Coordinates of C-alpha atoms in Angstrom, one line a residue:
Chain E
M1419 CA -7.4 3.5 -29.8
P1420 CA -4.8 5.0 -27.4
K1421 CA -1.2 4.2 -28.2
V1422 CA 1.4 3.1 -25.6
S1423 CA 5.2 2.8 -25.9
M1424 CA 7.4 1.3 -23.3
T1425 CA 10.6 -0.8 -23.1
V1426 CA 10.0 -4.5 -22.3
N1427 CA 13.1 -6.7 -21.5
G1428 CA 15.3 -4.1 -23.2
K1429 CA 13.3 -3.8 -26.4
P1430 CA 11.1 -0.8 -27.3
V1431 CA 7.5 -1.9 -27.9
T1432 CA 4.4 -0.1 -28.9
G1433 CA 0.7 -1.0 -29.1
D1434 CA -2.7 0.4 -29.9
I1435 CA -4.8 -0.7 -27.0
E1436 CA -8.1 0.0 -25.2
A1437 CA -7.6 2.2 -22.1
R1438 CA -8.8 -0.7 -19.9
T1439 CA -6.0 -3.0 -21.0
L1440 CA -4.1 -4.3 -18.0
L1441 CA -0.3 -4.5 -18.2
V1442 CA -0.5 -8.3 -17.8
Q1443 CA -2.9 -8.4 -20.8
F1444 CA -0.7 -6.2 -22.9
L1445 CA 2.3 -8.4 -22.1
R1446 CA 0.5 -11.7 -22.7
E1447 CA -1.9 -10.9 -25.5
N1448 CA -0.2 -8.1 -27.5
L1449 CA 3.4 -9.0 -27.0
R1450 CA 2.8 -12.8 -26.6
L1451 CA 5.1 -12.8 -23.5
T1452 CA 3.1 -15.5 -21.7
G1453 CA 5.7 -16.2 -18.9
T1454 CA 3.9 -13.6 -16.8
H1455 CA 0.8 -15.4 -15.4
V1456 CA -2.6 -14.5 -14.2
G1457 CA -3.6 -16.4 -11.1
C1458 CA -6.1 -14.6 -9.0
D1459 CA -6.5 -11.4 -11.0
T1460 CA -7.1 -9.6 -7.7
S1461 CA -3.5 -8.6 -6.7
Q1462 CA -3.1 -11.3 -4.1
C1463 CA -1.4 -14.3 -5.6
G1464 CA 1.7 -12.7 -7.2
A1465 CA 1.8 -14.9 -10.4
C1466 CA 1.8 -11.7 -12.4
V1467 CA 4.7 -9.9 -10.7
V1468 CA 7.0 -8.0 -13.1
H1469 CA 9.5 -5.2 -12.5
V1470 CA 8.5 -1.6 -13.4
N1471 CA 11.5 0.7 -13.5
G1472 CA 13.3 -1.9 -11.4
V1473 CA 10.6 -2.3 -8.7
A1474 CA 8.3 -5.4 -8.3
M1475 CA 4.7 -4.8 -9.0
K1476 CA 1.6 -6.8 -9.8
S1477 CA 0.8 -6.4 -13.5
C1478 CA -2.8 -7.4 -13.0
T1479 CA -3.4 -4.1 -11.2
L1480 CA -1.7 -1.7 -13.5
L1481 CA -3.1 -0.2 -16.7
A1482 CA -0.7 -0.7 -19.6
L1483 CA -1.3 3.0 -20.5
Q1484 CA 0.2 4.0 -17.1
L1485 CA 3.5 2.4 -18.2
E1486 CA 4.1 4.9 -21.0
G1487 CA 7.9 5.3 -21.2
A1488 CA 8.5 2.8 -18.5
N1489 CA 11.1 0.1 -18.3
V1490 CA 9.4 -3.3 -17.8
L1491 CA 11.2 -6.5 -17.0
T1492 CA 9.4 -9.9 -17.2
I1493 CA 10.6 -13.4 -16.5
E1494 CA 11.5 -13.7 -20.2
G1495 CA 14.1 -11.0 -19.7
V1496 CA 16.0 -12.2 -16.7
A1497 CA 18.3 -14.9 -18.3
P1498 CA 21.6 -13.7 -19.7
S1499 CA 21.2 -15.7 -22.9
E1500 CA 19.0 -18.3 -24.7
T1501 CA 21.1 -21.1 -23.3
Q1502 CA 21.9 -19.8 -19.8
L1503 CA 19.6 -19.4 -16.8
H1504 CA 19.8 -16.5 -14.4
P1505 CA 21.4 -17.6 -11.0
M1506 CA 17.9 -17.3 -9.3
Q1507 CA 16.3 -19.5 -12.0
E1508 CA 19.2 -21.9 -11.7
A1509 CA 18.6 -22.0 -7.9
F1510 CA 14.9 -22.8 -8.4
R1511 CA 15.9 -25.7 -10.8
E1512 CA 18.6 -27.0 -8.4
H1513 CA 16.4 -26.9 -5.3
H1514 CA 13.3 -28.2 -7.1
A1515 CA 11.5 -25.0 -6.1
L1516 CA 8.5 -25.6 -8.3
Q1517 CA 5.8 -28.3 -8.6
C1518 CA 3.2 -27.2 -11.2
G1519 CA 5.3 -24.1 -12.0
Y1520 CA 2.4 -21.7 -12.3
C1521 CA 3.6 -19.4 -9.5
T1522 CA 7.3 -19.7 -10.5
P1523 CA 7.7 -16.6 -12.7
G1524 CA 6.1 -14.4 -10.1
M1525 CA 8.2 -16.0 -7.3
I1526 CA 11.4 -15.4 -9.3
M1527 CA 10.5 -11.8 -10.1
S1528 CA 9.7 -11.2 -6.4
A1529 CA 12.9 -13.0 -5.3
L1530 CA 14.9 -10.6 -7.4
D1531 CA 13.2 -7.7 -5.8
I1532 CA 13.9 -9.1 -2.3
V1533 CA 17.6 -9.3 -3.2
R1534 CA 17.4 -5.7 -4.5
R1535 CA 16.0 -4.5 -1.2
K1536 CA 17.5 -6.9 1.4
G1537 CA 20.8 -7.9 -0.2
N1538 CA 22.4 -11.3 -0.9
E1539 CA 22.4 -12.8 2.6
L1540 CA 18.8 -13.7 3.4
D1541 CA 17.6 -15.8 6.3
D1542 CA 14.6 -18.0 6.0
H1543 CA 12.4 -15.8 8.1
T1544 CA 13.1 -12.7 6.0
I1545 CA 12.3 -14.7 2.8
R1546 CA 9.1 -16.0 4.2
E1547 CA 8.0 -12.6 5.3
E1548 CA 8.9 -11.0 2.0
L1549 CA 6.9 -13.7 0.1
D1550 CA 3.7 -12.3 1.7
G1551 CA 2.4 -11.3 -1.8
N1552 CA 3.2 -14.6 -3.6
L1553 CA 1.0 -17.7 -3.2
C1554 CA 2.0 -21.3 -4.3
R1555 CA -1.1 -23.4 -4.4
C1556 CA 1.1 -26.6 -4.4
T1557 CA 2.3 -25.3 -1.1
G1558 CA 5.9 -25.8 -2.2
Y1559 CA 7.2 -23.0 0.0
H1560 CA 9.9 -25.0 1.7
N1561 CA 12.0 -25.4 -1.4
I1562 CA 11.1 -22.0 -2.8
V1563 CA 12.6 -20.4 0.4
K1564 CA 15.7 -22.6 0.1
A1565 CA 16.1 -21.6 -3.6
I1566 CA 15.8 -17.9 -2.9
G1567 CA 18.4 -18.1 -0.2
A1568 CA 20.8 -19.9 -2.5
G1569 CA 19.9 -17.8 -5.5
A1570 CA 20.5 -14.6 -3.6
K1571 CA 24.0 -15.9 -2.6
A1572 CA 24.8 -17.0 -6.1
M1573 CA 23.9 -13.6 -7.5
A1574 CA 26.7 -12.0 -5.4
K1575 CA 29.3 -14.0 -7.2
Chain X
M808 CA -13.9 -3.7 -16.5
Y809 CA -15.9 -1.2 -18.6
N810 CA -13.8 1.0 -20.8
F811 CA -13.1 4.6 -20.1
T812 CA -11.0 7.5 -21.5
Y813 CA -7.6 7.9 -20.0
H814 CA -5.8 11.2 -19.2
R815 CA -2.3 11.8 -17.9
P816 CA -2.0 15.4 -16.7
A817 CA 1.4 16.8 -15.8
T818 CA 0.2 19.2 -13.0
V819 CA -2.4 19.3 -10.3
R820 CA -4.0 22.2 -12.1
Q821 CA -4.4 20.2 -15.3
A822 CA -5.8 17.3 -13.3
A823 CA -8.4 19.7 -11.7
N824 CA -9.4 21.1 -15.1
L825 CA -9.9 17.5 -16.4
L826 CA -11.9 16.6 -13.4
A827 CA -14.1 19.7 -13.9
K828 CA -14.7 18.7 -17.5
N829 CA -15.5 15.1 -16.8
P830 CA -18.0 14.8 -14.0
E831 CA -18.0 11.0 -14.0
A832 CA -14.2 10.8 -13.9
K833 CA -12.1 9.3 -11.1
L834 CA -8.6 10.1 -10.1
L835 CA -6.1 7.3 -10.4
A836 CA -3.3 7.2 -7.9
G837 CA -1.7 3.8 -7.0
G838 CA -4.9 2.1 -8.4
H839 CA -4.7 -0.8 -6.0
S840 CA -8.2 -0.1 -4.6
L841 CA -9.8 1.5 -7.7
I842 CA -8.7 -1.0 -10.4
P843 CA -10.0 -4.0 -8.5
V844 CA -13.3 -2.3 -7.9
M845 CA -13.5 -1.4 -11.6
K846 CA -12.7 -5.0 -12.5
L847 CA -15.7 -6.1 -10.5
R848 CA -17.7 -3.4 -12.3
L849 CA -18.6 -1.9 -9.0
A850 CA -17.2 1.4 -10.3
Q851 CA -17.5 2.5 -13.9
P852 CA -15.9 5.9 -14.3
S853 CA -16.2 7.5 -17.7
A854 CA -12.6 8.7 -17.5
L855 CA -9.5 8.0 -15.4
I856 CA -7.2 10.9 -14.6
D857 CA -3.8 9.4 -13.8
L858 CA -1.9 11.4 -11.2
N859 CA 1.2 9.3 -11.4
Q860 CA 3.2 11.6 -13.7
I861 CA 2.8 14.6 -11.4
D862 CA 6.2 14.6 -9.7
E863 CA 5.3 17.5 -7.3
L864 CA 3.0 15.1 -5.5
A865 CA 5.6 12.7 -4.1
G866 CA 8.0 12.9 -1.2
V867 CA 8.5 13.0 2.5
E868 CA 9.9 16.0 4.3
V869 CA 10.0 17.6 7.8
K870 CA 8.7 21.2 7.8
G871 CA 8.9 22.8 11.2
R872 CA 7.0 20.6 13.6
S873 CA 5.3 18.6 11.0
V874 CA 6.0 15.8 8.6
V875 CA 4.6 16.5 5.1
I876 CA 3.9 13.5 2.9
G877 CA 3.0 14.1 -0.8
A878 CA -0.2 12.4 -1.8
L879 CA 1.5 10.2 -4.4
T880 CA 4.1 8.9 -2.1
R881 CA 4.1 5.1 -2.2
H882 CA 3.7 3.0 0.9
A883 CA 7.2 1.6 0.6
D884 CA 8.7 5.0 0.3
V885 CA 6.9 6.2 3.5
A886 CA 7.9 3.1 5.3
N887 CA 11.6 3.4 4.3
S888 CA 11.9 7.2 4.8
Q889 CA 14.8 7.6 7.2
V890 CA 13.8 11.1 8.2
L891 CA 10.3 9.8 9.1
Q892 CA 11.7 6.8 11.0
Q893 CA 13.8 9.3 13.0
V894 CA 11.2 11.9 13.9
L895 CA 7.9 10.0 13.9
P896 CA 8.6 6.2 14.0
G897 CA 5.0 5.5 15.0
L898 CA 3.8 6.8 11.6
A899 CA 6.6 5.2 9.7
S900 CA 5.5 1.8 11.0
V901 CA 2.0 2.2 9.5
P902 CA 2.5 1.7 5.7
G903 CA 4.8 -1.3 6.3
S904 CA 1.8 -3.3 7.3
I905 CA -0.3 -2.5 4.3
G906 CA -0.9 -5.3 1.8
D907 CA 2.3 -7.0 0.6
P908 CA 5.7 -5.8 -0.8
Q909 CA 4.4 -5.4 -4.4
V910 CA 1.3 -3.5 -3.3
R911 CA 3.4 -1.2 -1.1
N912 CA 5.5 -0.4 -4.1
R913 CA 2.5 1.0 -5.9
G914 CA -0.2 2.1 -3.4
T915 CA -0.2 5.7 -2.2
I916 CA -1.1 7.6 1.0
G917 CA -3.3 10.0 -0.9
G918 CA -5.3 7.1 -2.5
S919 CA -5.7 5.4 0.8
V920 CA -6.9 8.5 2.6
A921 CA -9.3 9.5 -0.2
N922 CA -10.7 6.0 -0.4
N923 CA -11.3 5.9 3.4
D924 CA -11.8 2.1 3.4
P925 CA -13.2 1.2 6.8
N926 CA -10.3 -1.3 7.3
A927 CA -7.5 0.9 5.9
D928 CA -4.5 1.8 8.1
Y929 CA -3.8 5.4 7.1
P930 CA -7.1 6.9 8.2
A931 CA -6.3 5.7 11.8
A932 CA -2.9 7.4 11.6
C933 CA -4.4 10.6 10.2
L934 CA -7.0 10.8 12.9
G935 CA -4.7 9.5 15.6
L936 CA -2.1 12.2 14.9
G937 CA -4.6 15.0 14.2
A938 CA -3.2 15.3 10.6
T939 CA -4.3 18.0 8.1
I940 CA -5.3 16.9 4.7
V941 CA -4.2 19.5 2.2
T942 CA -6.1 19.7 -1.1
N943 CA -5.8 21.9 -4.2
K944 CA -8.4 24.1 -2.6
R945 CA -8.1 24.1 1.2
R946 CA -6.8 22.4 4.4
I947 CA -9.1 19.9 6.1
A948 CA -8.5 18.6 9.7
A949 CA -8.6 14.8 9.9
D950 CA -11.4 15.2 12.5
D951 CA -13.6 16.7 9.8
F952 CA -12.2 14.7 6.8
F953 CA -13.4 11.2 7.4
T954 CA -17.2 11.3 7.3
G955 CA -18.1 7.6 7.2
M956 CA -17.3 4.4 5.4
F957 CA -15.7 5.2 2.0
S958 CA -16.8 8.8 2.5
T959 CA -14.8 11.9 3.0
A960 CA -15.3 15.7 3.1
L961 CA -13.7 15.9 -0.4
E962 CA -15.8 17.9 -2.8
E963 CA -16.0 17.3 -6.5
N964 CA -13.0 18.6 -8.3
E965 CA -10.9 18.5 -5.1
I966 CA -7.6 16.7 -5.2
I967 CA -5.5 15.7 -2.2
V968 CA -2.0 17.2 -2.6
K969 CA -0.4 16.3 0.7
V970 CA -1.0 15.2 4.2
M971 CA 0.6 17.1 7.1
F972 CA 1.3 15.1 10.3
P973 CA 2.2 17.0 13.5
I974 CA 5.3 15.4 15.1
A975 CA 4.0 13.7 18.3
K976 CA 6.4 12.9 21.1
K977 CA 4.8 9.5 21.6
A978 CA 2.9 7.6 18.9
A979 CA 2.4 4.0 17.9
Y980 CA 0.1 1.8 15.8
E981 CA -1.0 -1.7 16.6
K982 CA -3.0 -3.8 14.2
F983 CA -4.7 -7.1 14.2
K984 CA -4.1 -8.1 10.6
H985 CA -6.5 -10.2 8.7
P986 CA -4.2 -13.0 7.6
A987 CA -5.5 -13.2 4.0
S988 CA -6.1 -9.6 3.0
G989 CA -3.6 -7.9 5.3
F990 CA -6.3 -5.3 6.1
A991 CA -6.8 -4.3 9.7
L992 CA -9.5 -6.4 11.4
V993 CA -8.9 -3.8 14.0
G994 CA -6.1 -1.2 14.2
V995 CA -5.5 1.4 16.9
F996 CA -3.3 4.4 16.6
V997 CA -2.4 6.3 19.8
A998 CA -0.5 9.6 20.1
K999 CA 0.4 12.2 22.7
R1000 CA 1.4 15.6 21.7
G1001 CA 1.5 17.9 24.7
S1002 CA -1.9 17.7 26.2
D1003 CA -3.5 16.5 23.0
I1004 CA -4.1 12.8 23.4
R1005 CA -5.7 10.7 20.7
V1006 CA -6.8 7.2 20.3
A1007 CA -8.1 6.4 16.7
V1008 CA -9.5 3.1 15.6
T1009 CA -9.9 1.6 12.1
G1010 CA -11.4 -1.7 11.1
A1011 CA -13.8 -1.9 14.0
G1012 CA -16.4 0.8 13.4
A1013 CA -19.4 0.1 11.2
N1014 CA -19.1 3.7 10.0
G1015 CA -15.3 3.8 9.5
V1016 CA -12.5 5.3 11.5
F1017 CA -13.3 6.9 14.9
R1018 CA -11.8 8.2 18.2
V1019 CA -12.3 6.6 21.6
K1020 CA -13.0 9.6 23.8
S1021 CA -13.3 7.4 27.0
F1022 CA -9.8 6.1 26.5
E1023 CA -8.4 9.6 25.7
E1024 CA -10.0 11.0 28.9
A1025 CA -8.5 8.2 31.0
L1026 CA -5.1 8.7 29.4
K1027 CA -5.0 12.4 30.4
K1028 CA -3.7 11.5 33.8
R1029 CA -1.0 9.2 32.6
F1030 CA -0.3 8.1 29.0
S1031 CA 0.2 4.4 29.9
P1032 CA -1.5 1.1 29.2
K1033 CA -2.3 0.9 32.9
S1034 CA -4.6 3.9 32.7
I1035 CA -7.0 2.0 30.5
E1036 CA -6.5 -1.4 32.1
G1037 CA -9.7 -3.4 31.9
M1038 CA -11.5 -0.7 30.0
T1039 CA -13.6 -1.7 27.0
I1040 CA -15.9 0.0 24.5
P1041 CA -19.5 -1.0 23.8
A1042 CA -20.1 -3.4 20.9
T1043 CA -22.9 -1.2 19.5
G1044 CA -21.7 0.5 16.3
M1045 CA -19.0 -2.1 15.7
N1046 CA -18.8 -3.7 12.3
S1047 CA -20.0 -7.3 12.0
D1048 CA -19.0 -9.7 9.2
I1049 CA -17.8 -13.3 8.6
H1050 CA -14.4 -12.3 10.1
A1051 CA -15.4 -11.1 13.5
S1052 CA -18.4 -10.2 15.7
P1053 CA -19.1 -6.7 17.0
E1054 CA -18.2 -8.0 20.6
Y1055 CA -14.8 -9.4 19.4
R1056 CA -14.0 -6.2 17.5
A1057 CA -14.9 -4.1 20.6
H1058 CA -12.6 -6.3 22.7
L1059 CA -9.7 -6.0 20.3
V1060 CA -10.0 -2.2 20.5
G1061 CA -9.0 -2.3 24.2
V1062 CA -6.3 -4.9 23.7
L1063 CA -4.7 -3.2 20.8
A1064 CA -4.9 0.3 22.4
R1065 CA -3.0 -1.1 25.4
R1066 CA -0.4 -2.7 23.1
A1067 CA 0.0 0.5 21.1
L1068 CA 0.4 2.5 24.3
A1069 CA 3.1 0.1 25.5
K1070 CA 4.9 0.5 22.2
A1071 CA 4.6 4.3 22.3
T1072 CA 5.8 4.7 25.8
A1073 CA 8.6 2.1 25.4
R1074 CA 10.0 4.2 22.6
G1075 CA 10.3 6.9 25.2
D1076 CA 11.8 10.3 25.2
S1077 CA 15.3 9.2 24.4
D1078 CA 14.1 8.3 20.9
V1079 CA 13.1 11.9 20.2
P1080 CA 15.9 13.9 18.6
G1081 CA 16.9 17.1 20.6
A1082 CA 15.6 19.4 17.9
I1083 CA 12.0 18.4 18.5
A1084 CA 12.1 17.5 22.2
G1085 CA 9.7 19.3 24.4
M1086 CA 6.7 19.1 22.1

């Protein structure tokens, strides 16, 4: 089987995988990093968003083999330590920006990408527009938008 | 998804050789159309030839009176290109409306053009600007390139390398976006470059992207929404599905063409940098 090597959350990883293995499968099934979710499996819902070389992408629509040598960041890799949350995670907790929690990892990875592209001062309209690729079936958008605004600000500190 | 063999060439030449050796192979660019289709087992290529490591294929640059966009340039990189926003804002606005931010971070212009989805945005921009699609073998005018729904003039073993867009003085795109998919229910690209006036429509036609000659003729007198006030196109040949009837799509062509013209003319001459004024 083809071999793939990449860096996930700062650690070098390798795997022998079928060519058809999606990045999200590689993360969840080979590396047992199950924080990245599969919602729709059709690149619409955003539950599978991870960062590839610093840029948000949908891991259900990438082949793991395409990520040879790449730097991948998943939700498991954003917190600074075992006991501390990332400011964006903390903002989601503080603002109760999750109900069932299924979309949350993707929401947070997308939120970090919004901050990368748009900075730390985000108005609600911008956040809503930028969340085009993330669906919350609990429809908890109101608090998600609040959390991202607050989390973005907190990241500047 | 059925399994396949995977190749990662470093040059276009290597990719072409691999393609020649694997007749059932497909080229993989952003993969945001191909991988979903493979998941549904609607496509089952024996091999995928991944173009993503070929650095020479990505980038946006102005060359003379054209903007040249490498086939592997991501939608986000085209949308954010400052040089493109300066010289041809009508084109720069197109990729920003494709999919969602994550999709735009991966999808490519070459993939979109080669796929020729009947609801895709780039085919309208290519036809509307009279672009030239440059492959590893030849140059193909957009008018000859898009040959029908999901069909192009590309031959086997042919790889899109870049797309050259002439810099039009006035150009704009207007799209009625399907709220769930983000695809164009109807999208209209209008452009004026000297006496060359083009109106290209995506999403509406049952056979893919097309030009509206009656609108183009009417716009020769004056490139303004008023010139096509009240004009419509026949519903025959329009696509019909659960999202919209042929009549509704035909109606939207007129509405969106007028909106695009308003946008293109509002940008005005003052937006055109001195170096390229007079084209």
